[in-house]
mmCIF file of C-alpha atoms (C1' of nucleotides) in Angstrom:
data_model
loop_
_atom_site.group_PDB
_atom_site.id
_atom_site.type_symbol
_atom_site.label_atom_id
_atom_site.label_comp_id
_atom_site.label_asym_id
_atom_site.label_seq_id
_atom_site.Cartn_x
_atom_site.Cartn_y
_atom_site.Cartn_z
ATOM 1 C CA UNK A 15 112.469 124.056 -122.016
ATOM 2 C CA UNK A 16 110.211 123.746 -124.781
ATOM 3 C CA UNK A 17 109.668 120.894 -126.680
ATOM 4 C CA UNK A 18 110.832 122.831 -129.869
ATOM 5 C CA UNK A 19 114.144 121.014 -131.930
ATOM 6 C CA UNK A 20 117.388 122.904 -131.474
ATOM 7 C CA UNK A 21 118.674 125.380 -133.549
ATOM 8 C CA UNK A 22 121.742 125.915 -134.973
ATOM 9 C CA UNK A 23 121.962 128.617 -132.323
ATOM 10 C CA UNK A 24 121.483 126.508 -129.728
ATOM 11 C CA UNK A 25 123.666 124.013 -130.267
ATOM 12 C CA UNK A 26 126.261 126.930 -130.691
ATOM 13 C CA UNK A 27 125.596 128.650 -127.702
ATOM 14 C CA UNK A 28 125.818 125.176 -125.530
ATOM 15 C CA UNK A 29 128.644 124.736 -127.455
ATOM 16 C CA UNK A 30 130.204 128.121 -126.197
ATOM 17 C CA UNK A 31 129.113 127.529 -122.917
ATOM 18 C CA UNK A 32 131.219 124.828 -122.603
ATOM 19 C CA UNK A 33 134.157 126.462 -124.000
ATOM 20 C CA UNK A 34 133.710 128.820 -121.289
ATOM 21 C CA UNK A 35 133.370 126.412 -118.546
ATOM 22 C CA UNK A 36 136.606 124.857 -120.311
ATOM 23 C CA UNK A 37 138.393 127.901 -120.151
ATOM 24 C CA UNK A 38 137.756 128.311 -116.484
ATOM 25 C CA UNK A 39 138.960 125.625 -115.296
ATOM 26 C CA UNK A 40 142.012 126.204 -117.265
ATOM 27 C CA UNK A 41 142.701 129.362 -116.162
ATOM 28 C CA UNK A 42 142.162 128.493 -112.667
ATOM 29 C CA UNK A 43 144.924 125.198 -112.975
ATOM 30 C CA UNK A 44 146.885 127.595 -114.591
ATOM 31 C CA UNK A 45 146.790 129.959 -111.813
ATOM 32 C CA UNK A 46 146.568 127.597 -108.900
ATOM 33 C CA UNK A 47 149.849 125.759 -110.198
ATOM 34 C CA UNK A 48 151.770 128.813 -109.741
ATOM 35 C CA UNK A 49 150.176 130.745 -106.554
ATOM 36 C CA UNK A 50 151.055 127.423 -104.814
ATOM 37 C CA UNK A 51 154.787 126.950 -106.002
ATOM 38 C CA UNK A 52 154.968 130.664 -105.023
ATOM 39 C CA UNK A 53 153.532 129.925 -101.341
ATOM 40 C CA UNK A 54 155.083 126.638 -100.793
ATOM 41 C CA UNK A 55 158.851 128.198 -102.006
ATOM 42 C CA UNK A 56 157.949 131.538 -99.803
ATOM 43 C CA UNK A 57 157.552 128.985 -96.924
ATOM 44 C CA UNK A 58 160.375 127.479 -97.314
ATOM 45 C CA UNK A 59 162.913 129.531 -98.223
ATOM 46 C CA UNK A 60 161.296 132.955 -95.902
ATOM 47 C CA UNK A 61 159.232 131.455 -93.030
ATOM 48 C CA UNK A 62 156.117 134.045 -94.663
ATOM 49 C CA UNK A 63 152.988 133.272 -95.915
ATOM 50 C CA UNK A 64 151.163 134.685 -98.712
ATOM 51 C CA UNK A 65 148.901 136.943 -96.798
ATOM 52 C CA UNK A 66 151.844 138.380 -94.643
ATOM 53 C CA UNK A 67 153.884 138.502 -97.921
ATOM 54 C CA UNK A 68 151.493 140.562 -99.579
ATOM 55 C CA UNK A 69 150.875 142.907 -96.914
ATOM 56 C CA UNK A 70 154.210 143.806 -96.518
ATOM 57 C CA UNK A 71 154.193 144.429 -100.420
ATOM 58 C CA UNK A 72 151.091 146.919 -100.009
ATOM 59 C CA UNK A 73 153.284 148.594 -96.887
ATOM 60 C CA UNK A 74 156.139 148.924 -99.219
ATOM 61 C CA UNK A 75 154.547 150.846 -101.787
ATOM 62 C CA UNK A 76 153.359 153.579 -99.061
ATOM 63 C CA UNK A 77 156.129 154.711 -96.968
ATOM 64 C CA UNK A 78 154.090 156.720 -94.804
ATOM 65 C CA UNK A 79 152.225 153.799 -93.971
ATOM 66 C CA UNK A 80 148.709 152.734 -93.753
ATOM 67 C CA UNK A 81 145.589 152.202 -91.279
ATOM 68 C CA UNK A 82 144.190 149.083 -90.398
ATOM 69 C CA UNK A 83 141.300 149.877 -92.625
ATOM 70 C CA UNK A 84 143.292 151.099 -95.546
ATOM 71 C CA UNK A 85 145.258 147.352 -95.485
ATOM 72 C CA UNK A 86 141.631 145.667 -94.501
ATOM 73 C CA UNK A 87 140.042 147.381 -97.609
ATOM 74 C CA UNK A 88 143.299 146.601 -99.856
ATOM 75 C CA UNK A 89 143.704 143.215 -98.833
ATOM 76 C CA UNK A 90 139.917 142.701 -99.135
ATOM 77 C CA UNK A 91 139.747 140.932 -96.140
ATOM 78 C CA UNK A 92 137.980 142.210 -92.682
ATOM 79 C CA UNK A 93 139.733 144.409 -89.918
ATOM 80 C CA UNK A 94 140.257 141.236 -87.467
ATOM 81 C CA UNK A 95 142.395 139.418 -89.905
ATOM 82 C CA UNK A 96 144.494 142.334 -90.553
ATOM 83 C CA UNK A 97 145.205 142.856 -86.487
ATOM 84 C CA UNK A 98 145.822 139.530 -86.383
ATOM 85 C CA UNK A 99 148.660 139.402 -89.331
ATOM 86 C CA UNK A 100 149.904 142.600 -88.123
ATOM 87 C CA UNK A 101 150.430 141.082 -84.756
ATOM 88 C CA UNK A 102 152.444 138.385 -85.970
ATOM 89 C CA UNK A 103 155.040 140.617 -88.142
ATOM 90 C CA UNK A 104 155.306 143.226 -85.308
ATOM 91 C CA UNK A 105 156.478 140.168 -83.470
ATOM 92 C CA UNK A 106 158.875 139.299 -85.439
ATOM 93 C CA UNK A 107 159.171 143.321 -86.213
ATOM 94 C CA UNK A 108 159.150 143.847 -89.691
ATOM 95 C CA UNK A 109 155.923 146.275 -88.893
ATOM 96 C CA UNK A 110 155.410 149.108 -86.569
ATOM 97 C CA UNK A 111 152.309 150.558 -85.274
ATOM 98 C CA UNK A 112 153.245 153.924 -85.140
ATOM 99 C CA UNK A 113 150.376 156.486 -83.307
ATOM 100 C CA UNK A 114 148.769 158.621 -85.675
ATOM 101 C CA UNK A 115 149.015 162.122 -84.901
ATOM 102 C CA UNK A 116 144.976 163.839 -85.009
ATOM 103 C CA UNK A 117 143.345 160.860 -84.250
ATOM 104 C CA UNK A 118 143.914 158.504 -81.169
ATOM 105 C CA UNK A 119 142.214 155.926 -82.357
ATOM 106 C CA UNK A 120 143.877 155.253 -85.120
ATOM 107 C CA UNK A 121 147.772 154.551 -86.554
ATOM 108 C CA UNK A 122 149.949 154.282 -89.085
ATOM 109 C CA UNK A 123 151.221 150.866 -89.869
ATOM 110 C CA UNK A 124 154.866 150.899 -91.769
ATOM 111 C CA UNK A 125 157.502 148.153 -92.656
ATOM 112 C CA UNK A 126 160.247 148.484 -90.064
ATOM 113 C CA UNK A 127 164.236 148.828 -91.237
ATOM 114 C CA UNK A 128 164.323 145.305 -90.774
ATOM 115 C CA UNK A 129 161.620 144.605 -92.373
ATOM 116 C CA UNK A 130 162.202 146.894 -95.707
ATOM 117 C CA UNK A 131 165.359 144.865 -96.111
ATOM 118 C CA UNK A 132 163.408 141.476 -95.653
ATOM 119 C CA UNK A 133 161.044 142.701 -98.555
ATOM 120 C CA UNK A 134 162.861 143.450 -100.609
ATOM 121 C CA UNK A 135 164.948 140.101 -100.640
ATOM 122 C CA UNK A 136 161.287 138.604 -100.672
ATOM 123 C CA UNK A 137 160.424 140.336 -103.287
ATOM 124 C CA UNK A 138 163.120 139.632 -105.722
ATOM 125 C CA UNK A 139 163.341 136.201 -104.971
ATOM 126 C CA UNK A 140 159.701 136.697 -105.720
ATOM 127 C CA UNK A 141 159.808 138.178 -109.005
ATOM 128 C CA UNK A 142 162.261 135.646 -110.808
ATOM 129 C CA UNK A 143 160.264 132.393 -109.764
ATOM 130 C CA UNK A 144 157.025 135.179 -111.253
ATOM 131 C CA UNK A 145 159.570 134.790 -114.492
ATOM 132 C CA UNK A 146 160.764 131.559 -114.533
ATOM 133 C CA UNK A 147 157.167 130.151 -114.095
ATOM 134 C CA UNK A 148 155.832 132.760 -116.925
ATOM 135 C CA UNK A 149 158.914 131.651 -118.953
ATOM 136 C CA UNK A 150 156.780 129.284 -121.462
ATOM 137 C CA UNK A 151 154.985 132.025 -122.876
ATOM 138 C CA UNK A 152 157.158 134.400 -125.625
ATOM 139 C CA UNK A 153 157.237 138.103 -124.554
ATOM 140 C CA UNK A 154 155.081 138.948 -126.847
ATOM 141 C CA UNK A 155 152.235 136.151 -125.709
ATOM 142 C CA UNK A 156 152.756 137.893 -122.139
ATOM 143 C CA UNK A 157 151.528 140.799 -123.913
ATOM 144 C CA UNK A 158 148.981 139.443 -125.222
ATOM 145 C CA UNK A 159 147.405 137.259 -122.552
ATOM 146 C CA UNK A 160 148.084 140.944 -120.095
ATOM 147 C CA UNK A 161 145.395 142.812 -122.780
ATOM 148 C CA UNK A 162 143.014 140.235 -122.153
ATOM 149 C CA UNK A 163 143.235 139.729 -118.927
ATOM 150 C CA UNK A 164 142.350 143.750 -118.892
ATOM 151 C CA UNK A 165 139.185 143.021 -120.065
ATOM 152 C CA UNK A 166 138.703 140.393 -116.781
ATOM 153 C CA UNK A 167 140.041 142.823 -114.343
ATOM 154 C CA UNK A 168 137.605 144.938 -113.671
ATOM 155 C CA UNK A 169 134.699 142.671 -113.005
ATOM 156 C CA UNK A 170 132.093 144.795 -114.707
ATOM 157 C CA UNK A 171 130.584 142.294 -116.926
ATOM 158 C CA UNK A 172 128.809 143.027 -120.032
ATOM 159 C CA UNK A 173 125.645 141.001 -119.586
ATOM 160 C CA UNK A 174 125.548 138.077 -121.367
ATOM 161 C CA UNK A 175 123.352 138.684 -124.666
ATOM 162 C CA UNK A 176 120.326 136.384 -124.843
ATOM 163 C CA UNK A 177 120.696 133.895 -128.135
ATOM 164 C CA UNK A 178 118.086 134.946 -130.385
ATOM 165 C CA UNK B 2 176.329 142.385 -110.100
ATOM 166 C CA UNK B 3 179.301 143.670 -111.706
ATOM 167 C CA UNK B 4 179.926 147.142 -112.171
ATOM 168 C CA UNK B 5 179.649 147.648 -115.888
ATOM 169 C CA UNK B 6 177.520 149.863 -117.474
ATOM 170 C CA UNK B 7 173.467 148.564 -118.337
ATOM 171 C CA UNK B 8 173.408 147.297 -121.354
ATOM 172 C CA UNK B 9 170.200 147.249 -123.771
ATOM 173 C CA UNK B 10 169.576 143.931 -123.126
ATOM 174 C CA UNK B 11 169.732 144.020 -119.509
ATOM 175 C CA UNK B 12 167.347 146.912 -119.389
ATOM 176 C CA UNK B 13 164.979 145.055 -121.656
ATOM 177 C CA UNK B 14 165.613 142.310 -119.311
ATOM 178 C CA UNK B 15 164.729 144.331 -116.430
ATOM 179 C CA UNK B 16 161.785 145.886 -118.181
ATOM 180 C CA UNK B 17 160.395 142.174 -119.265
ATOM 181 C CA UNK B 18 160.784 141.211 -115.763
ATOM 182 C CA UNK B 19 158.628 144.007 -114.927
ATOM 183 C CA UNK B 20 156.452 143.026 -117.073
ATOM 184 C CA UNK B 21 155.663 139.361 -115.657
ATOM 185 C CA UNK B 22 154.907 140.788 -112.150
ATOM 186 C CA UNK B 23 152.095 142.909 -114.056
ATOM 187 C CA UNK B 24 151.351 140.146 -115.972
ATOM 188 C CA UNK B 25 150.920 137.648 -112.582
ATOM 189 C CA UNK B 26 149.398 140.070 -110.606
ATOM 190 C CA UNK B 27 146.689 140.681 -113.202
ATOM 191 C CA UNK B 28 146.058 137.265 -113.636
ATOM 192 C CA UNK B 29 145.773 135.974 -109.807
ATOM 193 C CA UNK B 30 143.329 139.233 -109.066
ATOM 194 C CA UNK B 31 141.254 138.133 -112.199
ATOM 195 C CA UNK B 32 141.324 134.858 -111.207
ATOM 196 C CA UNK B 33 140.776 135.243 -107.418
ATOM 197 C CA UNK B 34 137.751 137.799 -108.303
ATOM 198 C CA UNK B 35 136.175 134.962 -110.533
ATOM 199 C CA UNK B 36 136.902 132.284 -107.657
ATOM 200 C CA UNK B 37 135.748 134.591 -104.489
ATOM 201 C CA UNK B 38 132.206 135.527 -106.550
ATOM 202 C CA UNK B 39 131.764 131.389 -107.833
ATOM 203 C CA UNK B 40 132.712 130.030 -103.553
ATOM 204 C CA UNK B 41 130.286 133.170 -102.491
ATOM 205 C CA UNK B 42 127.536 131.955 -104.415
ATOM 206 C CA UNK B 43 127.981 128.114 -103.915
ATOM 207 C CA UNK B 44 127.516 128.732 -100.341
ATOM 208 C CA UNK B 45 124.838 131.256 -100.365
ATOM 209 C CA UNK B 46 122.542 129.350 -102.880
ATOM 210 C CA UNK B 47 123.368 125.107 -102.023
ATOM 211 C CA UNK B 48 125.363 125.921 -99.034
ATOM 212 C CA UNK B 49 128.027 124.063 -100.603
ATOM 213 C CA UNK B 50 131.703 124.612 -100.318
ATOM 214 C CA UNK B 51 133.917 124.923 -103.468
ATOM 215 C CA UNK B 52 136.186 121.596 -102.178
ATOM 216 C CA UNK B 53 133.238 119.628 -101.817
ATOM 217 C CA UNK B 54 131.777 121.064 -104.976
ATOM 218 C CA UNK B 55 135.048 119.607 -106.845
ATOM 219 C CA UNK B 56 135.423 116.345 -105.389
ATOM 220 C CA UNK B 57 131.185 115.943 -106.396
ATOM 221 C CA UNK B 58 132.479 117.039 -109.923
ATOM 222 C CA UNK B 59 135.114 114.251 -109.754
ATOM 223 C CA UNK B 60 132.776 111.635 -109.135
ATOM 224 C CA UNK B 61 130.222 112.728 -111.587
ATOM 225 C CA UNK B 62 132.257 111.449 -114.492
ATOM 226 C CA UNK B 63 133.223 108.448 -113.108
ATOM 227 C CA UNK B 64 130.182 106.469 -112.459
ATOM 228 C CA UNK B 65 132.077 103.743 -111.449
ATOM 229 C CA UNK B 66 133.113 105.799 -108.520
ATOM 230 C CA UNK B 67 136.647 106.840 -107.184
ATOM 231 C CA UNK B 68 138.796 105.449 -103.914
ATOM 232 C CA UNK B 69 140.160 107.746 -101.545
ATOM 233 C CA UNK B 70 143.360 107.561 -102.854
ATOM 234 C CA UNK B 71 142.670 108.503 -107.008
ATOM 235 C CA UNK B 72 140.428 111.339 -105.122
ATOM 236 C CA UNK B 73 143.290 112.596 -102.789
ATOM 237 C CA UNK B 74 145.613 112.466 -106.325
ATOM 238 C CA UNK B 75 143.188 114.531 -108.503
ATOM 239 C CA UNK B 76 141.961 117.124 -106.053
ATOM 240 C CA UNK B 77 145.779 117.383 -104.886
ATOM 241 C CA UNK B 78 145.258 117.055 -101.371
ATOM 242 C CA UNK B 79 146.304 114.655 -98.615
ATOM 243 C CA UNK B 80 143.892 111.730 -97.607
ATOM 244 C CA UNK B 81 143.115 113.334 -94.391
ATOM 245 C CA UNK B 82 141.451 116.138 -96.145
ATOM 246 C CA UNK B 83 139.643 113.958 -98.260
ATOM 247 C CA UNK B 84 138.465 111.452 -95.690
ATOM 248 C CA UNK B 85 137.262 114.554 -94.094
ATOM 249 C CA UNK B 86 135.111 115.950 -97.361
ATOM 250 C CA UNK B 87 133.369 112.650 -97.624
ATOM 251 C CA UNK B 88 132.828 112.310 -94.292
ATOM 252 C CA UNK B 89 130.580 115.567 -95.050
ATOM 253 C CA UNK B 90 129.318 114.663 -98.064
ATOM 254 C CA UNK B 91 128.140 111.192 -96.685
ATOM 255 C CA UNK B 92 126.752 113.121 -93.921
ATOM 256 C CA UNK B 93 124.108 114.278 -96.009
ATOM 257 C CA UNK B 94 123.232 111.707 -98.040
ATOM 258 C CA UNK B 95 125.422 112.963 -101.204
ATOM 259 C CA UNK B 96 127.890 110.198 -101.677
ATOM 260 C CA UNK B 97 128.295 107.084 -100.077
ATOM 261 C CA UNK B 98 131.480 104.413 -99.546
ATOM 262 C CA UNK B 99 130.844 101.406 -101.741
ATOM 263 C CA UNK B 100 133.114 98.277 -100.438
ATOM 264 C CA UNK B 101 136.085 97.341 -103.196
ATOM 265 C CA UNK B 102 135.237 93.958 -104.082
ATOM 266 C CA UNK B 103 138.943 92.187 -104.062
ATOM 267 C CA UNK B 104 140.803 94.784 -101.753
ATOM 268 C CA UNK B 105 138.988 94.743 -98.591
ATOM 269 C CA UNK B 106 141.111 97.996 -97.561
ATOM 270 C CA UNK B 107 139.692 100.111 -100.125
ATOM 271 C CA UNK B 108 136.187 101.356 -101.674
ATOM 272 C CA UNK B 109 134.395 103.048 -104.126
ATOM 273 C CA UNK B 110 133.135 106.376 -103.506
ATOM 274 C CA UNK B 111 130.552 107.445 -105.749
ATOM 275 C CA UNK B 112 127.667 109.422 -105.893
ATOM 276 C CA UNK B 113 123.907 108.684 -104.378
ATOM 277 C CA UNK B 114 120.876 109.389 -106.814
ATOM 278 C CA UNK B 115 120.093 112.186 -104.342
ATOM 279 C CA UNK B 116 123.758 113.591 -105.198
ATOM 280 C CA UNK B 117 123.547 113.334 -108.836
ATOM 281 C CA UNK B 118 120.693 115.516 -108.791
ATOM 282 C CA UNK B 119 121.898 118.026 -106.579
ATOM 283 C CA UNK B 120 125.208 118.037 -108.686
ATOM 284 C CA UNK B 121 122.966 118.249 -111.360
ATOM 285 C CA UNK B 122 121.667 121.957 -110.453
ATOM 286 C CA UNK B 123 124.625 122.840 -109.326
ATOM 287 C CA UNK B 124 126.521 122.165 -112.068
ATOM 288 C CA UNK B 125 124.232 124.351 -114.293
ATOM 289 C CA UNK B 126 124.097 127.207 -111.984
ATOM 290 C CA UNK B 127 128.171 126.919 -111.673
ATOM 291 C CA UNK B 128 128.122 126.876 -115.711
ATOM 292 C CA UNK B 129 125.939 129.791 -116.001
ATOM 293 C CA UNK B 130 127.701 132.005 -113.669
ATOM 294 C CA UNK B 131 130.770 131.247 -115.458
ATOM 295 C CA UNK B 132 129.285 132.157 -119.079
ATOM 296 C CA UNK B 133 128.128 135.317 -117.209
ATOM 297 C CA UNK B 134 131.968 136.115 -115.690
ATOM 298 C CA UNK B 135 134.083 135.251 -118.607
ATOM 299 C CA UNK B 136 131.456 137.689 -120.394
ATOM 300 C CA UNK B 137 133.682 140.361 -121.194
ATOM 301 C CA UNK B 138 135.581 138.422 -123.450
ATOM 302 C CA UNK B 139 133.590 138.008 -126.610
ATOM 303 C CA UNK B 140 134.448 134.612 -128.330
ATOM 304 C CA UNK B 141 136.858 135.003 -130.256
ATOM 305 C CA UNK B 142 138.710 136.731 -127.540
ATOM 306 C CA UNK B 143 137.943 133.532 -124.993
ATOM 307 C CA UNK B 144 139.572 131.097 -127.683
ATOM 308 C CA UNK B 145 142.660 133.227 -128.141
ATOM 309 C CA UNK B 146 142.997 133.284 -123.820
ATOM 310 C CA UNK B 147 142.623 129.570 -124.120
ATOM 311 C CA UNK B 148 145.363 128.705 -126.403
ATOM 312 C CA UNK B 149 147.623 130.825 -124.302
ATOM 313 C CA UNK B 150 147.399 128.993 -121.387
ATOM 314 C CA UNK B 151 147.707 125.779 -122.762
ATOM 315 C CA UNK B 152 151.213 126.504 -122.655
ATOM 316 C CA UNK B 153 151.161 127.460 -119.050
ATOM 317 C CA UNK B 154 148.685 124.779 -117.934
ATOM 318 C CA UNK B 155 151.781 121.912 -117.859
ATOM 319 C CA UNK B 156 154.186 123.679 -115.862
ATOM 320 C CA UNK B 157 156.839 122.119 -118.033
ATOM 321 C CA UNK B 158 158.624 125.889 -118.129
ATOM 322 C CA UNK B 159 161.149 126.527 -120.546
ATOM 323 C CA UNK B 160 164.543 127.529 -118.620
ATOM 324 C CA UNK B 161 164.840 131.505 -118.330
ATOM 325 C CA UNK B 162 167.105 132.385 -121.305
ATOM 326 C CA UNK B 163 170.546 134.251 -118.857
ATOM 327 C CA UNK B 164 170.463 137.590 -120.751
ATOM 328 C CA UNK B 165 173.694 137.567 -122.828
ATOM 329 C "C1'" DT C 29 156.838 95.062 -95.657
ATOM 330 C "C1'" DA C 30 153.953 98.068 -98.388
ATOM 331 C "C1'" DT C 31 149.520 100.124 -99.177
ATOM 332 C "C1'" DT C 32 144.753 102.029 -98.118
ATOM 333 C "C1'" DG C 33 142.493 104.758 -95.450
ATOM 334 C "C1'" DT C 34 141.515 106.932 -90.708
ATOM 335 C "C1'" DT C 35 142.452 109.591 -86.680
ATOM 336 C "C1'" DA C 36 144.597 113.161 -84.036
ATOM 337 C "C1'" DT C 37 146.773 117.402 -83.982
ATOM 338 C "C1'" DA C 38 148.156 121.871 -85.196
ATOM 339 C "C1'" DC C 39 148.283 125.949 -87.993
ATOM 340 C "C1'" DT C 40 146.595 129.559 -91.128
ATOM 341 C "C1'" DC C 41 143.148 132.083 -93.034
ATOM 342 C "C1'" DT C 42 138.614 133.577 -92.903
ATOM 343 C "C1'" DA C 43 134.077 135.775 -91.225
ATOM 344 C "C1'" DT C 44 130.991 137.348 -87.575
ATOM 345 C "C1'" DA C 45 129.870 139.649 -83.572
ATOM 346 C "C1'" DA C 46 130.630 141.751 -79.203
ATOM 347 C "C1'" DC C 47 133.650 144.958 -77.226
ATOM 348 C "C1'" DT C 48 136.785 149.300 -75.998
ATOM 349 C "C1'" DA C 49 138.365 153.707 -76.871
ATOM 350 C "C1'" DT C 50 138.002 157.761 -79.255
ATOM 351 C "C1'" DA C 51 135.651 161.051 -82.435
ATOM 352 C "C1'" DT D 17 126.019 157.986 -82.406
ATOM 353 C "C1'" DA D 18 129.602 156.643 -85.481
ATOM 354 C "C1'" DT D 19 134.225 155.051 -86.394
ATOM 355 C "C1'" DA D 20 138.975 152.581 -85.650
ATOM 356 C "C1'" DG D 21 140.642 148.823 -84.084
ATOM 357 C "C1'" DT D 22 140.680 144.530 -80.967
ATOM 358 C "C1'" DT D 23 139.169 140.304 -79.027
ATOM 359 C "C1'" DA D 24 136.756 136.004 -78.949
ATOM 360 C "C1'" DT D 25 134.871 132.422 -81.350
ATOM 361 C "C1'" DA D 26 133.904 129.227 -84.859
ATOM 362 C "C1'" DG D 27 134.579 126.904 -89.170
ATOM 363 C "C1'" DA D 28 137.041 125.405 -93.314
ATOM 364 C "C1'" DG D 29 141.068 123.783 -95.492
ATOM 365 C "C1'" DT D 30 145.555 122.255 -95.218
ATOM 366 C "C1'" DA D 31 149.737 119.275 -93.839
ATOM 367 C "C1'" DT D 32 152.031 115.935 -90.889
ATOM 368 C "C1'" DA D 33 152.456 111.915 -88.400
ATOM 369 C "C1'" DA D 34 150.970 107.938 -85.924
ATOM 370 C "C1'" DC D 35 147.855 104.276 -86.441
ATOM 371 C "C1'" DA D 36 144.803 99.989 -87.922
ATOM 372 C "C1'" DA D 37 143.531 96.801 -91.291
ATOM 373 C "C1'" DT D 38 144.588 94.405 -95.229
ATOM 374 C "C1'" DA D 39 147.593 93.013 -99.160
#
DNA sequence: TATTGTTATACTCTATAACTATA
DNA sequence: TATAGTTATAGAGTATAACAATA
């Protein structure tokens, strides 16, 4: 802001701020391309969406089932979405609302027979187009690019160090 | 499918496929988190959407402006959406509909003075947050995560090798 | 006839807020 | 009073298809 020349600093840290802005919007092509071959083929070859998909996959992992606030708080999305997605597979019953003994307020949501077996077609359908569209990276890139990623996961950020 | 024994190779194979589904999951919550915290701020600070945010950034490096049709290509929607985003955008003043001069069907949309600034602030905030995000990663570590997804950025996937 | 762009419609996902029933 | 879940509403983004104007 001052009217000071750059310094080599400087010019390196704008530098590395663009590399960062370029690596964003790589990463998020990268992952766009595939979360929308994965939606568009679960469309078409299931009748699901994404949402519904994935809530089925948290339901699978918990046999004994899980509130409406458990899913709202996994799915990260609030409680009305969740009755309304709920609705729509009970309808087509691959969920149950099953009362939850202790508290009347409350239930236990779990996949139904039907629905298990759905999932788990789903699901492995699911997991080769996962590997087929991972394919062009080497196992051992996969590796790689999942130890990175660790560092992203979280979301607690180091804060970014001032340039001297 | 048959029923001879598991191999090495197909429990590698199994294991690897494993593996990917880690690999994907990691990388669509990382991504998503990154997304969800860049839309949450664009609206709470320039009450902007992330769509409209993109199609300004299309038009700020093409001065000459884009028609509805190169901007419905590169932002990978259908020309009802975009109609719908200018429509917005021209709304307030941000871009504006220039007429084509030998193709009376089509026009130029580019930005307004007003939008370049606005873009203009935007843009930095956008690039700052992003610096702040991608964080974690020190340099080095950001270069590496690059090169790895040029690979994936194509989608030109290398057939999955049938385990022998 | 083909192309550019618009309009109309419908669907999904999303958040917010008011509401009911139970704790 | 607080909590679990529902309902109602509104808004954004998306696709599809029919349409008008121009090439």
């Amino acid at each position: 802001m001052s009217g000071r020349p750059d310094t080599d600093m400087e010019v390196r840290a704008h530098a590395d701020h663009h590399a960062s802005l370029r690596l964003w919007l790589r990463l998020l092509s990268a992952t766009t391309r595939i979360e929308d071959t994965i939606r568009q083929r679960l469309r078409e070859q299931f009748g699901i969406t994404l949402p519904r998909f994935d809530l089925m996959a948290q339901l699978e992992r918990e046999p004994k089932g899980l509130s409406m606030g458990e899913l709202s708080r996994r799915m990260m999305v609030t409680g009305g979405n969740v009755t309304s997605i709920v609705d729509q597979l009970e309808k087509e019953q691959l969920v149950q609302r099953q009362p939850q003994p202790g508290d009347r307020r409350a239930y236990a949501v779990h996949l139904t027979p039907a629905g298990r077996e759905a999932f788990s077609s789903m699901a492995i359908a699911h997991e080769s187009w996962i590997v087929e569209l991972l394919s062009p990276l080497a196992t051992q890139q996969q590796e790689q690019l999942f130890q990175l990623l660790a560092t992203l996961k979280t979301g607690k950020a180091s804060s970014v160090k001032p340039v001297q």
